Every structure is written in structure tokens, then in C-alpha cells.
CSV table of C-alpha atoms in Angstrom, one decimal:
chain,number,residue,atom,x,y,z
A,1,MET,CA,122.3,-29.8,271.9
A,2,ASN,CA,122.8,-33.7,273.0
A,3,LYS,CA,125.7,-35.3,273.5
A,4,ASP,CA,125.0,-37.2,269.5
A,5,HIS,CA,124.3,-33.8,267.5
A,6,TYR,CA,127.4,-32.7,269.1
A,7,TYR,CA,129.6,-34.7,267.4
A,8,THR,CA,127.8,-35.3,264.3
A,9,TYR,CA,128.0,-31.3,264.4
A,10,LEU,CA,132.0,-31.9,264.4
A,11,PHE,CA,132.1,-34.7,261.9
A,12,ASP,CA,130.5,-32.7,259.4
A,13,ILE,CA,132.6,-29.3,259.9
A,14,LEU,CA,135.8,-30.4,260.3
A,15,PRO,CA,137.9,-29.6,257.5
A,16,VAL,CA,139.7,-32.8,257.6
A,17,ALA,CA,138.7,-35.7,255.6
A,18,VAL,CA,137.4,-38.4,258.0
A,19,ALA,CA,135.9,-41.5,257.4
A,20,ILE,CA,134.6,-44.7,259.4
A,21,VAL,CA,135.9,-47.9,257.9
A,22,VAL,CA,134.0,-51.1,259.3
A,23,ASP,CA,135.8,-54.2,257.4
A,24,GLY,CA,137.4,-52.6,255.0
A,25,LYS,CA,134.8,-50.8,253.5
A,26,LEU,CA,133.8,-47.3,253.7
A,27,VAL,CA,130.5,-46.8,255.9
A,28,LYS,CA,130.2,-42.7,256.7
A,29,LEU,CA,132.2,-39.9,255.8
A,30,ASN,CA,132.2,-35.9,256.6
A,31,PRO,CA,131.8,-33.4,253.5
A,32,ALA,CA,135.2,-33.3,253.4
A,33,ALA,CA,136.2,-36.9,252.5
A,34,VAL,CA,133.4,-36.6,250.1
A,35,GLN,CA,134.9,-33.2,248.4
A,36,LEU,CA,139.0,-34.8,248.5
A,37,LEU,CA,136.9,-37.8,247.0
A,38,GLU,CA,135.7,-36.1,243.9
A,39,VAL,CA,132.8,-37.0,244.2
A,40,SER,CA,128.7,-35.4,244.1
A,41,ASP,CA,127.5,-37.5,247.0
A,42,GLU,CA,128.9,-39.6,250.3
A,43,GLN,CA,125.6,-42.3,249.4
A,44,LEU,CA,128.4,-42.9,246.1
A,45,LEU,CA,131.0,-44.2,248.3
A,46,LEU,CA,129.4,-46.6,251.0
A,47,GLY,CA,130.0,-49.8,250.6
A,48,LYS,CA,133.2,-49.3,248.5
A,49,SER,CA,136.5,-51.0,249.6
A,50,VAL,CA,139.2,-48.1,251.0
A,51,ASP,CA,141.7,-50.5,248.7
A,52,GLU,CA,140.0,-49.1,245.5
A,53,PHE,CA,140.6,-45.3,246.7
A,54,VAL,CA,144.3,-46.5,247.9
A,55,HIS,CA,147.2,-46.3,245.3
A,56,PRO,CA,148.4,-50.0,244.8
A,57,ILE,CA,152.1,-49.3,246.2
A,58,ASP,CA,150.2,-48.4,249.4
A,59,GLN,CA,147.4,-50.6,249.8
A,60,PRO,CA,150.2,-53.6,252.0
A,61,ARG,CA,150.2,-50.7,254.6
A,62,SER,CA,146.8,-49.1,254.3
A,63,GLN,CA,145.4,-53.2,254.8
A,64,GLY,CA,148.2,-53.0,258.2
A,65,ARG,CA,147.0,-50.5,259.6
A,66,LEU,CA,142.7,-51.2,259.0
A,67,LYS,CA,143.3,-54.1,261.1
A,68,LYS,CA,142.7,-54.0,264.4
A,69,GLN,CA,145.4,-54.5,266.7
A,70,GLY,CA,144.6,-53.5,270.4
A,71,SER,CA,145.9,-50.9,272.0
A,72,ASN,CA,148.9,-50.7,270.1
A,73,TRP,CA,147.0,-49.4,267.0
A,74,ALA,CA,145.6,-46.0,268.9
A,75,ASN,CA,146.5,-43.2,266.9
A,76,ALA,CA,149.0,-44.9,264.3
A,77,ASN,CA,149.8,-42.4,261.5
A,78,SER,CA,151.6,-42.6,258.2
A,79,LYS,CA,151.0,-41.1,254.5
A,80,PHE,CA,148.8,-42.5,252.3
A,81,ARG,CA,148.8,-41.7,248.2
A,82,ILE,CA,145.1,-41.9,247.6
A,83,ARG,CA,143.0,-42.3,243.8
A,84,THR,CA,140.0,-39.8,243.7
A,85,SER,CA,137.0,-40.6,241.6
A,86,LYS,CA,138.5,-38.5,238.8
A,87,GLY,CA,141.7,-40.9,238.3
A,88,ASN,CA,143.8,-37.7,240.6
A,89,PHE,CA,146.1,-38.9,243.4
A,90,ARG,CA,146.2,-36.9,246.4
A,91,MET,CA,148.7,-37.3,249.6
A,92,LEU,CA,147.7,-38.1,253.2
A,93,LEU,CA,149.0,-37.7,256.2
A,94,VAL,CA,146.8,-40.3,258.1
A,95,ILE,CA,145.8,-40.8,261.4
A,96,SER,CA,144.3,-43.8,262.1
A,97,ASN,CA,141.9,-44.8,265.2
A,98,ALA,CA,140.4,-47.7,266.1
A,99,ILE,CA,136.7,-47.2,267.3
A,100,GLU,CA,133.3,-49.0,267.8
A,101,PHE,CA,130.5,-47.5,265.5
A,102,GLU,CA,126.5,-48.7,266.0
A,103,GLY,CA,128.5,-51.5,267.8
A,104,ARG,CA,131.0,-52.7,266.2
A,105,ASP,CA,134.6,-52.7,265.9
A,106,ALA,CA,135.4,-49.7,263.1
A,107,VAL,CA,138.3,-48.0,262.5
A,108,MET,CA,138.2,-44.0,262.1
A,109,ILE,CA,140.2,-42.7,259.3
A,110,SER,CA,141.2,-38.7,259.8
A,111,GLY,CA,143.8,-37.8,256.4
A,112,MET,CA,145.2,-34.1,256.1
A,113,ASP,CA,145.6,-33.4,252.2
A,114,MET,CA,149.3,-33.1,252.7
A,115,THR,CA,149.8,-33.1,248.3
A,116,GLU,CA,151.0,-30.0,247.8
A,117,HIS,CA,153.5,-29.7,251.2
A,118,SER,CA,154.6,-33.3,249.5
A,119,GLU,CA,155.4,-31.6,245.7
A,120,MET,CA,157.4,-29.0,247.7
A,121,GLU,CA,159.4,-31.5,249.9
A,122,GLU,CA,160.3,-33.2,246.2
A,123,GLN,CA,160.7,-30.2,244.3
A,124,LEU,CA,163.2,-29.4,247.5
A,125,ARG,CA,164.7,-32.7,247.2
A,126,GLN,CA,164.8,-32.0,243.7
A,127,SER,CA,166.5,-28.7,244.3
A,128,GLU,CA,169.1,-30.0,246.7
A,129,PHE,CA,170.3,-33.0,244.5
A,130,ASN,CA,170.5,-30.6,241.4
A,131,PHE,CA,172.2,-28.4,242.7
A,132,ARG,CA,174.9,-31.0,244.6
A,133,ARG,CA,174.7,-32.6,241.2
A,134,LEU,CA,176.0,-29.3,239.7
A,135,PHE,CA,178.2,-28.4,242.5
A,136,GLU,CA,180.1,-31.7,242.2
A,137,ASN,CA,180.3,-32.2,238.8
A,138,MET,CA,181.0,-28.5,237.2
A,139,GLN,CA,183.7,-27.6,235.9
A,140,ASP,CA,184.7,-24.3,237.5
A,141,VAL,CA,185.3,-24.1,241.1
A,142,TYR,CA,183.0,-22.9,243.2
A,143,TYR,CA,184.4,-21.2,246.4
A,144,ARG,CA,184.4,-18.9,249.3
A,145,THR,CA,186.4,-17.5,251.8
A,146,ASP,CA,186.1,-15.7,255.3
A,147,ALA,CA,186.6,-12.1,255.8
A,148,ASN,CA,190.3,-12.8,257.0
A,149,GLY,CA,190.6,-14.5,253.6
A,150,ILE,CA,190.5,-17.9,255.1
A,151,VAL,CA,188.5,-20.9,252.2
A,152,GLN,CA,185.2,-21.9,253.7
A,153,LYS,CA,184.2,-24.4,251.3
A,154,VAL,CA,185.3,-25.3,247.9
A,155,SER,CA,184.1,-27.5,245.1
A,156,PRO,CA,185.6,-30.7,244.1
A,157,ALA,CA,186.8,-29.3,240.6
A,158,VAL,CA,189.6,-27.6,242.6
A,159,THR,CA,191.3,-31.0,241.9
A,160,LYS,CA,190.7,-30.9,238.3
A,161,ILE,CA,192.3,-27.6,238.3
A,162,LEU,CA,194.9,-26.8,240.9
A,163,GLY,CA,195.9,-30.8,242.2
A,164,TYR,CA,194.6,-30.3,245.6
A,165,THR,CA,191.1,-32.3,247.4
A,166,PRO,CA,188.7,-29.6,249.1
A,167,GLU,CA,190.3,-31.1,252.1
A,168,GLU,CA,193.9,-29.7,251.3
A,169,ILE,CA,192.4,-26.2,250.9
A,170,GLU,CA,189.1,-25.6,253.0
A,171,GLY,CA,190.5,-23.7,256.6
A,172,LYS,CA,193.7,-22.1,254.6
A,173,PRO,CA,194.4,-18.9,253.3
A,174,ALA,CA,193.9,-18.3,249.5
A,175,ALA,CA,196.5,-16.1,249.6
A,176,GLU,CA,198.9,-19.5,249.3
A,177,LEU,CA,197.8,-20.4,246.5
A,178,TYR,CA,198.7,-16.9,245.0
A,179,PRO,CA,202.6,-16.7,243.3
A,180,GLN,CA,202.7,-13.2,244.2
A,181,MET,CA,201.3,-11.6,246.7
A,182,GLY,CA,200.1,-8.6,245.3
A,183,ASP,CA,197.4,-10.3,242.5
A,184,ARG,CA,195.1,-11.4,245.6
A,185,GLU,CA,195.7,-8.0,247.4
A,186,ALA,CA,194.3,-6.5,244.2
A,187,PHE,CA,191.3,-8.9,243.7
A,188,ARG,CA,190.8,-7.8,247.7
A,189,LYS,CA,191.0,-4.3,247.3
A,190,GLU,CA,188.5,-4.6,244.2
A,191,ILE,CA,185.6,-6.6,245.5
A,192,MET,CA,185.8,-4.4,249.0
A,193,LEU,CA,185.6,-1.4,247.1
A,194,HIS,CA,182.9,-2.2,244.8
A,195,GLY,CA,181.1,-5.3,246.0
A,196,MET,CA,182.3,-8.0,243.1
A,197,VAL,CA,184.5,-8.5,240.9
A,198,SER,CA,183.8,-9.7,236.7
A,199,ASP,CA,186.4,-11.7,235.1
A,200,PHE,CA,189.5,-10.6,237.1
A,201,PRO,CA,192.7,-11.9,235.8
A,202,GLY,CA,195.1,-13.3,238.4
A,203,GLN,CA,197.2,-16.2,238.7
A,204,MET,CA,197.7,-19.3,241.1
A,205,VAL,CA,200.4,-22.0,241.5
A,206,THR,CA,198.8,-25.5,241.2
A,207,LYS,CA,200.1,-28.5,243.7
A,208,ASP,CA,203.5,-29.5,241.4
A,209,GLY,CA,203.7,-26.1,240.9
A,210,ARG,CA,203.2,-25.1,237.8
A,211,ILE,CA,201.4,-21.5,237.7
A,212,ILE,CA,197.7,-20.8,236.0
A,213,ASP,CA,196.2,-18.2,234.5
A,214,ILE,CA,192.7,-17.8,236.2
A,215,SER,CA,189.3,-15.6,236.0
A,216,VAL,CA,187.8,-14.8,238.9
A,217,ASN,CA,183.9,-13.8,239.1
A,218,SER,CA,182.7,-13.5,242.8
A,219,GLN,CA,180.6,-10.9,244.6
A,220,ALA,CA,181.4,-9.6,249.0
A,221,LEU,CA,179.6,-10.7,251.5
A,222,TYR,CA,178.0,-8.8,254.3
A,223,ASP,CA,177.0,-9.4,258.0
A,224,ASP,CA,174.1,-8.3,259.2
A,225,GLU,CA,175.2,-5.5,261.0
A,226,GLY,CA,177.1,-4.6,256.4
A,227,ASN,CA,180.3,-5.1,257.3
A,228,TYR,CA,182.4,-7.2,254.9
A,229,ALA,CA,182.5,-11.1,256.3
A,230,GLY,CA,184.0,-12.9,252.9
A,231,ALA,CA,183.2,-13.3,249.4
A,232,GLU,CA,182.1,-16.5,247.2
A,233,GLY,CA,182.6,-16.8,243.9
A,234,ILE,CA,183.6,-18.8,240.2
A,235,CYS,CA,187.2,-19.5,239.4
A,236,ARG,CA,188.0,-20.6,235.6
A,237,ASP,CA,190.8,-22.2,234.3
A,238,VAL,CA,191.7,-19.6,231.7
A,239,THR,CA,195.0,-21.1,230.9
A,240,GLN,CA,195.0,-22.1,227.5
A,241,ARG,CA,192.4,-19.3,226.7
A,242,LYS,CA,195.3,-17.2,227.7
A,243,LEU,CA,198.2,-19.0,225.1
A,244,LEU,CA,195.5,-18.7,222.4
A,245,GLU,CA,195.1,-15.1,222.7
A,246,ARG,CA,198.8,-14.8,222.8
A,247,GLU,CA,199.5,-16.8,220.2
A,248,MET,CA,196.7,-14.9,217.9
A,249,GLN,CA,198.2,-11.8,219.6
A,250,ARG,CA,201.7,-13.1,218.3
A,251,LEU,CA,200.5,-14.1,214.6
A,252,ALA,CA,198.4,-10.9,214.1
A,253,THR,CA,201.9,-8.7,215.1
A,254,THR,CA,204.6,-11.0,213.7
A,255,ASP,CA,206.4,-12.1,210.2
A,256,SER,CA,205.4,-15.6,209.6
A,257,LEU,CA,208.6,-15.7,208.2
A,258,THR,CA,211.8,-13.8,209.9
A,259,GLY,CA,209.7,-14.0,213.5
A,260,ILE,CA,209.9,-10.1,213.2
A,261,ALA,CA,207.2,-7.9,214.1
A,262,ASN,CA,205.6,-7.1,210.5
A,263,ARG,CA,204.5,-4.0,208.9
A,264,ARG,CA,201.2,-3.0,211.3
A,265,ALA,CA,203.2,-4.2,214.6
A,266,PHE,CA,206.1,-2.3,213.5
A,267,LEU,CA,204.6,1.0,212.3
A,268,GLU,CA,202.1,1.1,215.3
A,269,HIS,CA,204.8,1.0,217.6
A,270,ALA,CA,207.1,3.1,216.1
A,271,GLU,CA,204.5,5.6,216.2
A,272,HIS,CA,204.2,5.8,219.9
A,273,ILE,CA,207.7,5.9,219.8
A,274,PHE,CA,207.4,8.9,217.6
A,275,LYS,CA,204.6,10.8,219.7
A,276,SER,CA,206.8,10.4,223.0
A,277,CYS,CA,209.8,11.9,221.3
A,278,GLN,CA,207.7,15.1,220.1
A,279,ARG,CA,206.2,15.4,224.0
A,280,TYR,CA,209.7,14.8,225.4
A,281,GLN,CA,212.4,15.6,223.2
A,282,THR,CA,214.3,12.7,222.9
A,283,GLN,CA,216.0,11.0,220.1
A,284,MET,CA,215.2,8.4,218.1
A,285,THR,CA,216.8,6.9,214.4
A,286,LEU,CA,214.8,5.3,212.1
A,287,MET,CA,217.2,3.0,209.5
A,288,MET,CA,215.7,1.4,206.0
A,289,LEU,CA,217.8,-1.0,205.1
A,290,ASP,CA,216.8,-3.4,201.6
A,291,LEU,CA,218.4,-6.9,200.9
A,292,ASP,CA,221.1,-5.7,197.2
A,293,PHE,CA,219.8,-7.8,194.3
A,294,PHE,CA,217.8,-10.1,196.4
A,295,LYS,CA,215.2,-10.5,193.0
A,296,GLY,CA,217.8,-12.2,191.8
A,297,ILE,CA,218.7,-14.6,194.4
A,298,ASN,CA,215.2,-16.0,193.7
A,299,ASP,CA,215.5,-15.9,190.2
A,300,LYS,CA,218.7,-17.8,190.5
A,301,TYR,CA,218.7,-20.0,193.2
A,302,GLY,CA,214.9,-20.2,193.8
A,303,HIS,CA,212.0,-18.7,196.6
A,304,GLN,CA,213.3,-21.7,199.1
A,305,SER,CA,216.7,-20.1,198.5
A,306,GLY,CA,215.3,-16.4,198.6
A,307,ASP,CA,213.2,-17.1,202.3
A,308,LEU,CA,216.6,-18.3,203.6
A,309,ALA,CA,218.1,-15.6,203.0
A,310,LEU,CA,215.7,-12.9,204.5
A,311,ILE,CA,215.6,-15.6,207.8
A,312,ASN,CA,219.9,-15.3,208.0
A,313,PHE,CA,219.5,-11.3,207.1
A,314,ALA,CA,217.2,-10.8,210.1
A,315,GLU,CA,218.8,-13.3,212.8
A,316,ALA,CA,222.1,-10.9,211.8
A,317,VAL,CA,220.4,-7.7,212.0
A,318,LYS,CA,219.1,-9.2,215.4
A,319,LEU,CA,222.1,-9.7,216.7
A,320,GLU,CA,223.7,-6.2,216.3
A,321,LEU,CA,220.7,-4.3,218.3
A,322,ARG,CA,219.5,-3.9,221.9
A,323,GLU,CA,216.6,-4.9,223.6
A,324,SER,CA,214.7,-1.3,223.4
A,325,ASP,CA,215.4,-1.3,219.5
A,326,LEU,CA,212.6,-1.9,217.3
A,327,PHE,CA,212.9,-4.7,213.7
A,328,GLY,CA,210.3,-4.6,211.9
A,329,ARG,CA,209.7,-6.1,208.1
A,330,LEU,CA,208.0,-3.9,205.8
A,331,GLY,CA,207.2,-5.8,203.2
A,332,GLY,CA,209.5,-8.0,200.6
A,333,GLU,CA,213.0,-7.6,200.8
A,334,GLU,CA,212.6,-4.2,202.6
A,335,PHE,CA,212.9,-3.7,206.7
A,336,CYS,CA,213.3,-0.8,209.0
A,337,VAL,CA,215.1,-0.6,212.5
A,338,LEU,CA,214.5,2.2,215.3
A,339,LEU,CA,216.9,2.8,217.7
A,340,GLN,CA,216.1,4.7,220.5
A,341,GLN,CA,218.4,7.5,222.5
A,342,ALA,CA,220.8,6.9,219.7
A,343,ASN,CA,222.6,10.2,218.3
A,344,GLN,CA,224.1,10.4,214.9
A,345,PRO,CA,227.3,8.7,215.6
A,346,GLU,CA,226.2,5.7,217.5
A,347,ALA,CA,223.6,4.9,214.9
A,348,LEU,CA,226.2,5.1,212.0
A,349,LEU,CA,228.1,2.5,214.2
A,350,VAL,CA,225.0,0.2,214.5
A,351,ALA,CA,224.0,0.6,211.2
A,352,GLU,CA,227.9,-0.4,210.4
A,353,ARG,CA,228.3,-3.2,212.5
A,354,ILE,CA,224.7,-4.2,210.2
A,355,ARG,CA,226.1,-3.8,206.8
A,356,ALA,CA,229.3,-6.2,208.1
A,357,HIS,CA,227.7,-8.9,209.5
A,358,VAL,CA,225.4,-9.5,207.0
A,359,GLN,CA,228.2,-9.2,204.1
A,360,SER,CA,229.9,-11.7,206.2
A,361,LEU,CA,227.4,-14.3,205.7
A,362,LEU,CA,227.7,-17.1,203.3
A,363,LEU,CA,224.4,-19.3,202.8
A,364,ASN,CA,224.0,-22.7,200.4
A,365,SER,CA,221.6,-22.9,198.2
A,366,ALA,CA,218.8,-26.2,197.7
A,367,ALA,CA,221.4,-27.3,195.0
A,368,GLY,CA,224.2,-26.3,197.2
A,369,GLU,CA,225.4,-23.2,195.6
A,370,PRO,CA,227.2,-20.9,197.5
A,371,PHE,CA,225.7,-17.0,198.0
A,372,SER,CA,226.4,-14.5,200.1
A,373,LEU,CA,224.5,-10.9,201.1
A,374,THR,CA,224.7,-7.3,200.9
A,375,VAL,CA,222.6,-4.6,202.3
A,376,SER,CA,222.3,-0.8,201.4
A,377,ILE,CA,221.0,1.1,204.5
A,378,GLY,CA,219.7,4.3,204.6
A,379,ILE,CA,219.2,6.8,208.8
A,380,ALA,CA,217.4,9.3,209.4
A,381,ILE,CA,217.0,11.1,212.8
A,382,TYR,CA,214.3,12.8,214.2
A,383,ARG,CA,214.2,16.3,214.1
A,384,ALA,CA,212.2,18.6,216.2
A,385,GLU,CA,209.7,20.0,213.1
A,386,ASP,CA,208.5,16.3,212.1
A,387,ASP,CA,205.1,16.3,212.8
A,388,ARG,CA,204.6,12.9,211.8
A,389,LEU,CA,206.3,9.6,211.6
A,390,GLY,CA,206.1,9.3,208.0
A,391,ARG,CA,208.1,12.2,207.4
A,392,LEU,CA,210.9,10.4,209.6
A,393,LEU,CA,210.3,7.7,206.6
A,394,GLU,CA,210.2,9.2,203.8
A,395,ARG,CA,213.4,11.2,204.5
A,396,ALA,CA,215.2,7.2,205.6
A,397,ASP,CA,214.0,6.1,201.9
A,398,LYS,CA,215.7,8.6,200.3
A,399,ALA,CA,218.9,7.7,202.1
A,400,LEU,CA,218.5,4.3,201.4
A,401,TYR,CA,217.4,5.0,197.6
A,402,GLN,CA,221.0,6.9,197.4
A,403,ALA,CA,223.2,4.0,199.1
A,404,LYS,CA,221.5,2.0,196.6
A,405,SER,CA,222.2,4.8,193.7
A,406,ASN,CA,225.9,4.7,194.9
A,407,GLY,CA,226.9,1.6,194.3
A,408,ARG,CA,225.0,-0.4,197.4
A,409,ASN,CA,226.8,-2.6,200.0
A,410,ARG,CA,226.5,0.5,201.7
A,411,VAL,CA,225.4,3.0,204.9
A,412,THR,CA,224.5,6.6,203.6
A,413,TRP,CA,222.6,9.5,206.4
A,414,GLU,CA,220.3,11.9,205.2
A,415,THR,CA,221.4,15.0,203.4
């Protein structure tokens, strides 16, 4: 094979698209170039201007490449978008060389199809852009710490939640943000034990000293040898949610008028204390309280005055109770008090103080008319044979009935 045949053979088998251009027109293309331009025969391309196939935006650069510029022209390369005969655009990495073809100055263009590579680069750039935008604009705080709990990275949302800039936190121990070291230690133990935490509750201190509730979702990081290397995750400010939950809990367990425990909350708590008394044989006393002639107050002075009576009555009772005592409204003008660790003399003393305090109240109706209150109280104490809370309530209720039958405004012990 002589030299000319050898070069022709190489020209034809090269997998890279190669074209020879004279005066801006195509004069020879190898099969790879013909295939790239999506035509069936090289003859359909010969004599056509290169500009017909170059994207309009790239034409000024391609035209400059096709002008011979001395020795500096050799091996010039750049990226161009070309349009095939079917209207599809491909991205080429083009290498241009000045040559002589059949006695004329020419340019040999070699083009490597970089479309998929360029698309991957664009996807990567877009992915990085999207991640950066998400990272910078997310409402929750992304963070990463090392094995020693030092903050390595934190997202800008930390400024909105804690008041610190990322630069003020990065490089410092995460433990400094916790009001109680126990919270941080509990988190570290949990994530090192399980490798992750989900909705882990805690609190943090803001730059201005406020304490906020947080929820953390995090996973452990490990080095190549499987050693714990830190953690990364998302920290969310749930202060408002916690406030709402506490308010909903308060509304669900509190009597809206008097602010004390409602019937359900009182009985649930009383049931828990009753079972504790059964188990440990401790003392427990129940008082049933009923405002005397309450219906008459409503009828004579109106429901507004009736509400005033209930509110003041509840406040008077609370002043005579200990922190450990339980007080609730069972309904209407009927209330109940549970005294823990109180024997008969102690319970009678508390009940008498309540009765006297209520009797001393002097209220004014909406019309300015003065009226007073009295209360009847029935007391029952826990017995070893009581198998349910209901028995104790029944006995206290019977004692209350006796107090009312005996003239009201009095304390009666169960018989």
C-alpha cells in the first residue's frame, strides 16, 4: 500500500468526523462525518458552506477558525454546535489544522462528538446550581459535625433560626448551642448506637439567649475503616409546633371556665394515683364538693354571675391545696379534690379550710347586687378492699349527699 492509499485508508476508518474545507466549503468528508451530519452520501454535502451546519451563535467563531492565520493556526481547537441535515444539534470538540489539499490551501477539521458529555456537564452544573439554591434557601438547617462534635458545615438557615451566621458556628463545638449538656449527650449516644436519629427532640439557645425547641433528623458518618467520623442531618425549629401542641393539650385537659382539670383529665390522673395506692398501699382521700343553691344564683342573678361564682370558688379551693393535690371540675357546680398521703384528720382540716374560705367570699352580680357562696363537702378515704376508683367516688358522693341533706355548708365524712 503506497502512502496515498494509506492516508486514504486512515481517513476512511477514523471514528472521528473529519472534513476538509477549502474557501469555507466542504470538499471531502470521511464516513464518520457523513454519518454525524445524518446524510446517506458524501456527494450530498460536497460544495456546501460550513456555515450551513454551524449553529448561528457559533458561526462568528467558526468563520475565524477557517481563515488561515500562519503558523499560529495549527492545532487550534474549540467547541461548536453543528446542525445535522435532520435539524438535530450536536456539540463537537473541533481541532482545526491548516493543510494543503490538491495544491490549494485548506483546513482539515476533526470533530469529536461531545454531545452526551456536554449534556452531562450541563446536568451536573444544573444539579450543583439546584443543590446550592436548595442549600441556601431551605428553611431547615443542614449541618455536619466531625467525630468530636465540631461543626464543619452549616447552612444559611441557621441565621434565621438561631441568629448566628454560618461563620460564627463553623469550627465550634455543637454542644455550645445546647442549654443542657444532657440533651447533646443523649443525641450522641442515640446516633452512635443506632447510626441515625429521627425526629429527635431537643432545645437550643439562640444568639439573643432565647431557648427554642428543635427536632433533629441525622445519620452517622463513618471513615473507610468503619470508625465513627461525625454526623450530618437536618435541624428544624419546632417551637411554634410545640407551643400549639401544649395549648391543644391544655385545652383538651382543662376546664375552659375555671382553668382547672376537666372531668376526663381529673379522672385519668386520679385513676393513675388510685392504682399506685393499690400497689404500694399508700393513703389517698377524695372530696366531692358542690356549690350550694347554685341554680338559684343563676336564676336570680343570671348566668354571668353564675360563671363568676364558679371562677371565684375554684380560685378559693386552689389556695387551700398543695402542689401534689389534684383538683377538677366534674360538671356544672360539682367538683372533686384528691389528696395524696393525707389521713382523716388532715383531710378534714383541708376540707374545713375550703368551706370557711368559700363562705367568706362576697361577690357582686352584673347588676351590682352582692351575693355569697357556701359549699357542701363529702369525704371518703381509700380502703384496701377498694378494687376500683369508682367505689371511692361513690362513697364520697354519698357523704356529699349527707352533707347536703343535713343542711348544706358543711363537711361530712363517709359513714
